[in-house]
Coordinates of C-alpha atoms in Angstrom, one line a residue:
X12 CA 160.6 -11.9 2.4
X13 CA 158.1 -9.3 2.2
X14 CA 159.7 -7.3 -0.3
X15 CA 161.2 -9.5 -2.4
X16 CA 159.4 -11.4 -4.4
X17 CA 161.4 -14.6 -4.6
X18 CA 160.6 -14.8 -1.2
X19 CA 156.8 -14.5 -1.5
X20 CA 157.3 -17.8 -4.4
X21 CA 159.2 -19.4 -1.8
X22 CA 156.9 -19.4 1.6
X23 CA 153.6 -19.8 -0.8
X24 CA 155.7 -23.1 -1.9
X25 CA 156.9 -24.3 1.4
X26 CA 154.1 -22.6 3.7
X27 CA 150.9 -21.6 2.8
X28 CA 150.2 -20.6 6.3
X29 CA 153.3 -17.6 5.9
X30 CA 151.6 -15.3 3.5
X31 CA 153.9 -12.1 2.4
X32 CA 153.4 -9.4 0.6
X33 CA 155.9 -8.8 -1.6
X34 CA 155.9 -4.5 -3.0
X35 CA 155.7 -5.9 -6.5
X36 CA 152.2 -6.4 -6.4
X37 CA 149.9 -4.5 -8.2
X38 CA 148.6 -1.7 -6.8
X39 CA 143.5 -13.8 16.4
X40 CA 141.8 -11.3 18.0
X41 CA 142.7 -9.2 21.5
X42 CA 140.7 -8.8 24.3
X43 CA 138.0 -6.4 24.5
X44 CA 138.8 -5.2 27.6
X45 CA 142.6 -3.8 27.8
X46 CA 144.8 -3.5 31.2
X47 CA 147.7 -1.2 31.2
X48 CA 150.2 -1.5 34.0
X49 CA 152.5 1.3 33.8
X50 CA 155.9 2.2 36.0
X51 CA 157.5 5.1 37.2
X52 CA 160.1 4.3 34.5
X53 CA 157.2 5.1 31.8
X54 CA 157.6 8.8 32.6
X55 CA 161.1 8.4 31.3
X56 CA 160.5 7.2 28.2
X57 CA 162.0 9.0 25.0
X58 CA 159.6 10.0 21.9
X59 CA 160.4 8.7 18.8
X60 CA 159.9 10.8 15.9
X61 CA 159.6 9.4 12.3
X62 CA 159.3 11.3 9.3
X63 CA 158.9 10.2 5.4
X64 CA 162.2 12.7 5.1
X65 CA 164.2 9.7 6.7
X66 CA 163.3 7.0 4.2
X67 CA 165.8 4.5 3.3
X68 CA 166.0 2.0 0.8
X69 CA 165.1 -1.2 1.6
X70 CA 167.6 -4.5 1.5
X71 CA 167.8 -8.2 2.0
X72 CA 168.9 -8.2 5.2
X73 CA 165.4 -6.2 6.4
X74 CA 163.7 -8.5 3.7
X75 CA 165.0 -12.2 5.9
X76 CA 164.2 -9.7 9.0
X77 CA 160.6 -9.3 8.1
X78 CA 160.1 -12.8 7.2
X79 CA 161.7 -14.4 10.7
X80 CA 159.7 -12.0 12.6
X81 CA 156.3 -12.5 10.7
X82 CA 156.9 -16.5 11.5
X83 CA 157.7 -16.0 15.2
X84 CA 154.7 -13.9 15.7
X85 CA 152.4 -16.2 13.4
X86 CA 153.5 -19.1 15.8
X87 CA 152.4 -17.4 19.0
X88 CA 149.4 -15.7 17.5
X89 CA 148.4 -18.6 15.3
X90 CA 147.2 -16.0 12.8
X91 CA 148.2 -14.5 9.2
X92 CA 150.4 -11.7 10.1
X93 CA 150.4 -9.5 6.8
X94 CA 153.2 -7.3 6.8
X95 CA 153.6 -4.5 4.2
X96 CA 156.3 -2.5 3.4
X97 CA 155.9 1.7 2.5
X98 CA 156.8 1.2 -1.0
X99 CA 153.8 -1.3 -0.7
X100 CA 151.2 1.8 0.2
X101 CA 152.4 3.5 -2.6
X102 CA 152.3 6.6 -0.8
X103 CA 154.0 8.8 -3.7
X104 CA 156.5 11.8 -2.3
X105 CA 153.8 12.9 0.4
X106 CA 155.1 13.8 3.7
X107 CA 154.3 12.6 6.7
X108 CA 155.0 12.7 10.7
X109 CA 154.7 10.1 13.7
X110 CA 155.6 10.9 17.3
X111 CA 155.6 7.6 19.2
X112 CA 156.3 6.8 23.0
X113 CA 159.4 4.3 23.5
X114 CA 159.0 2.0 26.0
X115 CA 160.9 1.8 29.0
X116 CA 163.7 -0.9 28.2
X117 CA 162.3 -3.4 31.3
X118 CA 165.3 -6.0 31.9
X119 CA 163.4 -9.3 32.9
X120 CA 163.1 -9.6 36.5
X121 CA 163.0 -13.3 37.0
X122 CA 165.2 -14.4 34.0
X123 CA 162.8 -17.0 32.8
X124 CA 162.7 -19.1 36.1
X125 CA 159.0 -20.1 37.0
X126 CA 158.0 -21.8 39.9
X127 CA 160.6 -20.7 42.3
X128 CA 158.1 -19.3 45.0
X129 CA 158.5 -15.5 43.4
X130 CA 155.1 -14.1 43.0
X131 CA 154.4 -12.8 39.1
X132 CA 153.9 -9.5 38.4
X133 CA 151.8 -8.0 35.4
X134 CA 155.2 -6.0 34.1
X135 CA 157.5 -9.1 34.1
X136 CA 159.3 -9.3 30.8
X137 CA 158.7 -12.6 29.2
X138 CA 161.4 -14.2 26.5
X139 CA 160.3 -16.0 23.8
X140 CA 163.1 -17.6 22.2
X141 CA 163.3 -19.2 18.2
X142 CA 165.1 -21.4 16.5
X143 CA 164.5 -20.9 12.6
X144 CA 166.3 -22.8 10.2
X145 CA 167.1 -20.7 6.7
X146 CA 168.2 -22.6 3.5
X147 CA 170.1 -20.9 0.7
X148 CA 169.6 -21.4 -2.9
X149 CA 172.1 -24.4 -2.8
X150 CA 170.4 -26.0 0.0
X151 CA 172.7 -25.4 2.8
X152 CA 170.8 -24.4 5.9
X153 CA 171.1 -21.6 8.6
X154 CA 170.4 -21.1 12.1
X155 CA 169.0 -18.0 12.9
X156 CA 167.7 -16.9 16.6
X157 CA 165.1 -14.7 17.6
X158 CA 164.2 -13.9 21.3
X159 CA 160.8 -11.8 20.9
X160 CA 160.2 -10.3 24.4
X161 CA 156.6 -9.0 26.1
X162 CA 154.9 -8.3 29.3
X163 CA 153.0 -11.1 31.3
X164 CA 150.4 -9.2 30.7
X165 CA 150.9 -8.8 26.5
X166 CA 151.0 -12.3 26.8
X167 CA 148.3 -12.9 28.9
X168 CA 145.3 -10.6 27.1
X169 CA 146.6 -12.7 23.7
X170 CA 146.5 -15.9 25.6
X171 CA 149.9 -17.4 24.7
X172 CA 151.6 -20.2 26.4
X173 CA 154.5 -19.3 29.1
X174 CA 157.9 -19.4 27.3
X175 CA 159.5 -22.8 27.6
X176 CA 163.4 -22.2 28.6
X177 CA 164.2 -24.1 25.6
X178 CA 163.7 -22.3 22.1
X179 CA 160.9 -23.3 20.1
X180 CA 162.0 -24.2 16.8
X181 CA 160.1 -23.6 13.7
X182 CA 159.9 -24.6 10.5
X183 CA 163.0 -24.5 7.4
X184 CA 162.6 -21.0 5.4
X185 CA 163.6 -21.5 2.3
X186 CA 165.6 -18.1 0.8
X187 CA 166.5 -16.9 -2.5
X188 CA 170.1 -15.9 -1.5
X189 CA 173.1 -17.9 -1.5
X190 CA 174.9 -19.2 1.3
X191 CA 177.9 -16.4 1.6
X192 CA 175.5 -13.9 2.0
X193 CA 173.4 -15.6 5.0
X194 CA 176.5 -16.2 6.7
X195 CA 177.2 -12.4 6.3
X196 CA 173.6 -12.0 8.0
X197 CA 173.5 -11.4 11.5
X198 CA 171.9 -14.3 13.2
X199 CA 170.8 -13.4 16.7
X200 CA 167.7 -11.0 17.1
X201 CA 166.5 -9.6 19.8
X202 CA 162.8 -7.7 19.9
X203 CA 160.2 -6.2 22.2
X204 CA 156.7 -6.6 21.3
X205 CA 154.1 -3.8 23.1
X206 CA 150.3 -2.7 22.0
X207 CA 150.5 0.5 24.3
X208 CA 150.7 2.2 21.0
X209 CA 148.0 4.4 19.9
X210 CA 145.1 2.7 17.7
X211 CA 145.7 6.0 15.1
X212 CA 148.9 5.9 14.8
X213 CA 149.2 4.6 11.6
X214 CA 147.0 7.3 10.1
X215 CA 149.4 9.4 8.9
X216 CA 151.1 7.1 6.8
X217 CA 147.7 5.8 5.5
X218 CA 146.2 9.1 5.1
X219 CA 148.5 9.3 2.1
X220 CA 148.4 5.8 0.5
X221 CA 147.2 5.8 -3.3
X222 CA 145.2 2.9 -2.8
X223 CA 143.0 2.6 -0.1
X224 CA 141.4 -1.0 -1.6
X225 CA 144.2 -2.8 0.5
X226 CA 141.9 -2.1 3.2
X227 CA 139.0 -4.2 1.7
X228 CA 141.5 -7.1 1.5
X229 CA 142.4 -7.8 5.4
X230 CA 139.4 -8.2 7.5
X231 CA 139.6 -5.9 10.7
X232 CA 141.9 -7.7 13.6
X233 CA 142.3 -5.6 17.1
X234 CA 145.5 -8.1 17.2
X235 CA 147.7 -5.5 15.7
X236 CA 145.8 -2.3 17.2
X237 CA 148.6 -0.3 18.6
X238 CA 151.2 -3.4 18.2
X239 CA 154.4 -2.2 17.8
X240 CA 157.9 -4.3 17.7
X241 CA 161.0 -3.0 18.5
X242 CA 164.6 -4.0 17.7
X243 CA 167.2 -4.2 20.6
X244 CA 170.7 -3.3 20.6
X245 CA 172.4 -2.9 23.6
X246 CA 169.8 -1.7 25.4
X247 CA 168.5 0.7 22.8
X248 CA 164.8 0.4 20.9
X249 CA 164.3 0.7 17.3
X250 CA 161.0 0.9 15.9
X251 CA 160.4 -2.0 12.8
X252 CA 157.1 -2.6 13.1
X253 CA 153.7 -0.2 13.5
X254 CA 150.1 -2.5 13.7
X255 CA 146.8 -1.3 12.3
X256 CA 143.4 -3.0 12.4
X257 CA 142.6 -3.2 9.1
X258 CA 145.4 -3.4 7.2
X259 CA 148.2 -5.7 9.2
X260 CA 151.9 -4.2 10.3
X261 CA 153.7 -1.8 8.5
X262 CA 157.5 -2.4 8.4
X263 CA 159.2 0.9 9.1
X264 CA 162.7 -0.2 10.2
X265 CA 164.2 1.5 6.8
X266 CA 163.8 4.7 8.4
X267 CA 165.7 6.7 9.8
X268 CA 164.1 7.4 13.6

């Protein structure tokens, strides 16, 4: 995956179009115009705050996370997706603070049935659902699904297709783990994908990082200006994923928010 670096041998075998950055390296394009359609549920919506006092250590479950997500997005997008992790940025013992707005934890309104004479609304919740075959070491393969839900109108300004009701299903992903640990890994994501964040809100994170050439390496892409991706469990949003311009996403989810 993106911190492993097995997993960066494996997709630059199997997939040159999947490109991930593993940390032990060396030191499409949205609209220009943006709509925001906001509810009264918006003024409800809990701050998230994220501090380099909360970081964890990162494993292989957030490593296969990171990779599953970067493919799904990459699929819709049809773009790299570079994702770094913080041990990446090298961004020593600095501290640093982020305050982000949670979205409002929409339930799809129409449950994914077009065509039935119900007018579309900007703020409908569309689900994109993958199927993405894993292999282990030995060769034994794994089903993993990832439902990656936006708003019509997230999907709209990036011009992706409707979801099917069917899942799409991608590629095989080779892994470098062994089949009794995939089957210990749990196989059924569910994410929300938003660019209502703010187009700083990386900067104190990169304010800090040691080596600022990474930015010379990813030309600028208002793709992943204010993208963020969230984890959902049980109706509750966790923050994985920050965008920025000029750089890629920034996988977060090992801390603690």
């Amino acid at each position: 995956m993106i911190f492993i670096q097995a997993l960066e041998k494996m997709h630059a075998k199997a997939n040159d179009k999947v490109k991930i950055r593993a940390r032990s390296n060396q030191h499409a394009i949205k609209p220009d115009v943006d709509s925001v359609f906001l509810s009264d549920a918006a003024n409800h919506a809990v701050e998230v705050n994220i501090t380099s006092e909360a970081y964890t250590k990162l494993d292989a479950n957030m490593s296969i996370e990171a990779s599953l997500l970067q493919a799904a997005i990459q699929h819709l997008n049809k773009t790299l997706v570079p994702i770094y992790s913080l041990d990446e940025l090298d961004l020593g013992r600095n501290k640093w603070h982020l305050a982000l707005q949670q979205p409002p934890n929409t339930v799809p309104r129409h449950k994914n049935h077009y065509g039935l004479g119900v007018k579309p609304c900007p703020t409908d919740i569309l689900n994109y659902k993958f199927v993405m075959p894993v292999t282990s070491t030995a060769g034994r393969q794994f089903e993993f699904y990832l439902e990656l839900r936006v708003a019509r109108f997230t999907q709209a300004a990036n011009h992706w297709p409707l979801p099917e009701i069917e899942p799409i299903q991608l590629e095989v992903i080779p892994s470098p783990y062994n089949g009794r640990f995939l089957e210990s890994v749990n196989t059924d994501n569910h994410y929300f994908l938003d660019q209502d964040g703010d187009e700083s809100q990386t900067l104190p994170i990169l304010s800090n990082m040691r080596d600022k050439t990474k930015f010379k390496d990813f030309p600028e892409n208002h793709f992943f200006s204010g993208l963020r991706v969230w984890r959902c469990n049980d109706n509750i949003l966790k923050i994985i994923l920050l965008g920025e311009p000029n750089l890629g996403a920034i996988y977060i989810a090992n801390i603690k928010a």
